[in-house]
């Protein structure tokens, strides 16, 4: 139990970690800062996350999962596959743009963390391309898309739209031409998938 | 005239500047270093390039132009438009990958310089998309591509293939899956343009 009487869960530790990262930045944030913010000993934090690296990886995963969960709902929807693909790509661009624009410091922090967390990022990209592959596969089944290998096509769609979700392109997302550029790439990609 | 007896041309200054940048890195390279490498006074350098920023912009432009010139030949070729588009995209990826792989320090230096030279980069991208637009336009005229606006389509092709030419993706170019990823995106893009 922490001094507030609430049980110390992994989720509470991750919330506090995000807040500490926001305040101190990724270079200075320590496990002791997290424990202090929660009013517990750093030993209590280590019982949930065995190393500082594990804690950083877990908070990065949580941040990435928030986007993936919202997109999973779109991918599993029952709209026709082309509309679903367009909504999914728009949802991904909007989520990333919002994260970068609403809280640039936290976004910069997570850009550093994702650079460290190769595994969390690889799992995130695998999850997103699996969602895309589901849409492509259902489009092929419905006869609206053509793709000999939906997994390869999904990966190609993910890469072809990278300008609108890869954090290295974040400085370009606020430019006035970004909306038209996004629309033109989505158009090209959708045409490229059509049967 | 410099001590070697050769006239001091802008081109010789730019060659020396690239060498100085390679040796000292973008943060430390000075106009005095360039003058010393050429055995001339810094005043002689300033007669060709009025400021250090102008010299840095010119050397960046020269570096970008080398790629654009090689691609211009492909764009102006007489192969059928689809083969020309494929060769052009391959040429761009190969040129960037070679620059990044053969001399990583110089590539990192130019990545810093292009970050400073907004105008040189904008002109380079305008030149490359104009080459692409030419191929798309000729494809439309030949009835093999469909595009209501070849300029917009060219820009979309450029952005959709950004993973294989934008310097922020350089760390990914040496990965074993890069060749297959590139092939899949080119396939998607070509299909997206076809009439």
mmCIF file with all atom_site columns, C-alpha atoms in Angstrom, chain A residues 145-147 152-153 155-157 159-164 166 168-169 172 177 180-181 184-185 187-189 191-195, chain B residues 145-147 152-153 155-157 159-164 166 168-169 172 177 180-181 184-185 187-189 191-195:
data_model
loop_
_atom_site.group_PDB
_atom_site.id
_atom_site.type_symbol
_atom_site.label_atom_id
_atom_site.label_alt_id
_atom_site.label_comp_id
_atom_site.label_asym_id
_atom_site.label_entity_id
_atom_site.label_seq_id
_atom_site.pdbx_PDB_ins_code
_atom_site.Cartn_x
_atom_site.Cartn_y
_atom_site.Cartn_z
_atom_site.occupancy
_atom_site.B_iso_or_equiv
_atom_site.pdbx_formal_charge
_atom_site.auth_seq_id
_atom_site.auth_comp_id
_atom_site.auth_asym_id
_atom_site.auth_atom_id
_atom_site.pdbx_PDB_model_num
ATOM 1  C CA . UNK A 1 145 ? -8.623 -5.445 -53.444 1.00 0.00 ? 145 UNK A CA 1
ATOM 2  C CA . UNK A 1 146 ? -6.034 -7.474 -55.353 1.00 0.00 ? 146 UNK A CA 1
ATOM 3  C CA . UNK A 1 147 ? -2.969 -8.724 -53.466 1.00 0.00 ? 147 UNK A CA 1
ATOM 4  C CA . UNK A 1 152 ? 3.396  -8.001 -47.943 1.00 0.00 ? 152 UNK A CA 1
ATOM 5  C CA . UNK A 1 153 ? 0.793  -5.561 -49.276 1.00 0.00 ? 153 UNK A CA 1
ATOM 6  C CA . UNK A 1 155 ? 3.636  -3.795 -44.994 1.00 0.00 ? 155 UNK A CA 1
ATOM 7  C CA . UNK A 1 156 ? 3.936  -1.835 -48.248 1.00 0.00 ? 156 UNK A CA 1
ATOM 8  C CA . UNK A 1 157 ? 0.918  0.313  -47.308 1.00 0.00 ? 157 UNK A CA 1
ATOM 9  C CA . UNK A 1 159 ? 5.772  1.998  -45.416 1.00 0.00 ? 159 UNK A CA 1
ATOM 10 C CA . UNK A 1 160 ? 4.203  4.052  -48.216 1.00 0.00 ? 160 UNK A CA 1
ATOM 11 C CA . UNK A 1 161 ? 2.322  6.115  -45.616 1.00 0.00 ? 161 UNK A CA 1
ATOM 12 C CA . UNK A 1 162 ? 5.320  6.398  -43.260 1.00 0.00 ? 162 UNK A CA 1
ATOM 13 C CA . UNK A 1 163 ? 5.602  10.126 -43.875 1.00 0.00 ? 163 UNK A CA 1
ATOM 14 C CA . UNK A 1 164 ? 2.344  10.455 -41.938 1.00 0.00 ? 164 UNK A CA 1
ATOM 15 C CA . UNK A 1 166 ? 6.902  7.810  -38.518 1.00 0.00 ? 166 UNK A CA 1
ATOM 16 C CA . UNK A 1 168 ? 11.076 11.275 -37.831 1.00 0.00 ? 168 UNK A CA 1
ATOM 17 C CA . UNK A 1 169 ? 8.570  13.139 -40.034 1.00 0.00 ? 169 UNK A CA 1
ATOM 18 C CA . UNK A 1 172 ? 6.301  18.087 -41.384 1.00 0.00 ? 172 UNK A CA 1
ATOM 19 C CA . UNK A 1 177 ? 0.337  21.226 -47.288 1.00 0.00 ? 177 UNK A CA 1
ATOM 20 C CA . UNK A 1 180 ? -3.317 17.540 -49.244 1.00 0.00 ? 180 UNK A CA 1
ATOM 21 C CA . UNK A 1 181 ? -0.102 15.466 -49.264 1.00 0.00 ? 181 UNK A CA 1
ATOM 22 C CA . UNK A 1 184 ? -2.764 12.226 -52.376 1.00 0.00 ? 184 UNK A CA 1
ATOM 23 C CA . UNK A 1 185 ? -0.725 9.368  -50.876 1.00 0.00 ? 185 UNK A CA 1
ATOM 24 C CA . UNK A 1 187 ? -5.420 7.938  -53.016 1.00 0.00 ? 187 UNK A CA 1
ATOM 25 C CA . UNK A 1 188 ? -2.340 6.397  -54.657 1.00 0.00 ? 188 UNK A CA 1
ATOM 26 C CA . UNK A 1 189 ? -2.180 3.564  -52.126 1.00 0.00 ? 189 UNK A CA 1
ATOM 27 C CA . UNK A 1 191 ? -5.664 2.698  -56.177 1.00 0.00 ? 191 UNK A CA 1
ATOM 28 C CA . UNK A 1 192 ? -2.620 0.455  -55.862 1.00 0.00 ? 192 UNK A CA 1
ATOM 29 C CA . UNK A 1 193 ? -4.626 -2.090 -53.855 1.00 0.00 ? 193 UNK A CA 1
ATOM 30 C CA . UNK A 1 194 ? -7.812 -2.078 -55.944 1.00 0.00 ? 194 UNK A CA 1
ATOM 31 C CA . UNK A 1 195 ? -8.690 -5.214 -57.876 1.00 0.00 ? 195 UNK A CA 1
ATOM 32 C CA . UNK B 2 145 ? -0.841 5.759  -66.372 1.00 0.00 ? 145 UNK B CA 1
ATOM 33 C CA . UNK B 2 146 ? -3.979 7.460  -65.087 1.00 0.00 ? 146 UNK B CA 1
ATOM 34 C CA . UNK B 2 147 ? -3.617 10.712 -63.156 1.00 0.00 ? 147 UNK B CA 1
ATOM 35 C CA . UNK B 2 152 ? 0.050  15.859 -57.523 1.00 0.00 ? 152 UNK B CA 1
ATOM 36 C CA . UNK B 2 153 ? 0.594  12.217 -58.483 1.00 0.00 ? 153 UNK B CA 1
ATOM 37 C CA . UNK B 2 155 ? 4.447  14.376 -55.307 1.00 0.00 ? 155 UNK B CA 1
ATOM 38 C CA . UNK B 2 156 ? 2.465  11.421 -53.921 1.00 0.00 ? 156 UNK B CA 1
ATOM 39 C CA . UNK B 2 157 ? 4.936  8.953  -55.491 1.00 0.00 ? 157 UNK B CA 1
ATOM 40 C CA . UNK B 2 159 ? 6.243  10.885 -50.522 1.00 0.00 ? 159 UNK B CA 1
ATOM 41 C CA . UNK B 2 160 ? 5.114  7.242  -50.725 1.00 0.00 ? 160 UNK B CA 1
ATOM 42 C CA . UNK B 2 161 ? 8.717  6.195  -51.412 1.00 0.00 ? 161 UNK B CA 1
ATOM 43 C CA . UNK B 2 162 ? 10.198 8.548  -48.773 1.00 0.00 ? 162 UNK B CA 1
ATOM 44 C CA . UNK B 2 163 ? 11.296 5.618  -46.618 1.00 0.00 ? 163 UNK B CA 1
ATOM 45 C CA . UNK B 2 164 ? 13.856 4.880  -49.356 1.00 0.00 ? 164 UNK B CA 1
ATOM 46 C CA . UNK B 2 166 ? 14.570 10.619 -46.892 1.00 0.00 ? 166 UNK B CA 1
ATOM 47 C CA . UNK B 2 168 ? 15.796 10.302 -41.573 1.00 0.00 ? 168 UNK B CA 1
ATOM 48 C CA . UNK B 2 169 ? 15.320 6.698  -42.698 1.00 0.00 ? 169 UNK B CA 1
ATOM 49 C CA . UNK B 2 172 ? 16.909 1.338  -42.119 1.00 0.00 ? 172 UNK B CA 1
ATOM 50 C CA . UNK B 2 177 ? 14.583 -6.634 -45.428 1.00 0.00 ? 177 UNK B CA 1
ATOM 51 C CA . UNK B 2 180 ? 12.042 -6.587 -50.348 1.00 0.00 ? 180 UNK B CA 1
ATOM 52 C CA . UNK B 2 181 ? 10.359 -3.615 -48.633 1.00 0.00 ? 181 UNK B CA 1
ATOM 53 C CA . UNK B 2 184 ? 6.810  -4.018 -52.439 1.00 0.00 ? 184 UNK B CA 1
ATOM 54 C CA . UNK B 2 185 ? 6.347  -0.241 -52.179 1.00 0.00 ? 185 UNK B CA 1
ATOM 55 C CA . UNK B 2 187 ? 4.893  -2.400 -56.872 1.00 0.00 ? 187 UNK B CA 1
ATOM 56 C CA . UNK B 2 188 ? 2.103  -0.704 -54.915 1.00 0.00 ? 188 UNK B CA 1
ATOM 57 C CA . UNK B 2 189 ? 2.959  2.726  -56.318 1.00 0.00 ? 189 UNK B CA 1
ATOM 58 C CA . UNK B 2 191 ? -0.146 -0.268 -59.584 1.00 0.00 ? 191 UNK B CA 1
ATOM 59 C CA . UNK B 2 192 ? -1.593 2.933  -58.113 1.00 0.00 ? 192 UNK B CA 1
ATOM 60 C CA . UNK B 2 193 ? -0.558 4.896  -61.213 1.00 0.00 ? 193 UNK B CA 1
ATOM 61 C CA . UNK B 2 194 ? -1.636 2.393  -63.854 1.00 0.00 ? 194 UNK B CA 1
ATOM 62 C CA . UNK B 2 195 ? -4.549 3.313  -66.099 1.00 0.00 ? 195 UNK B CA 1
#
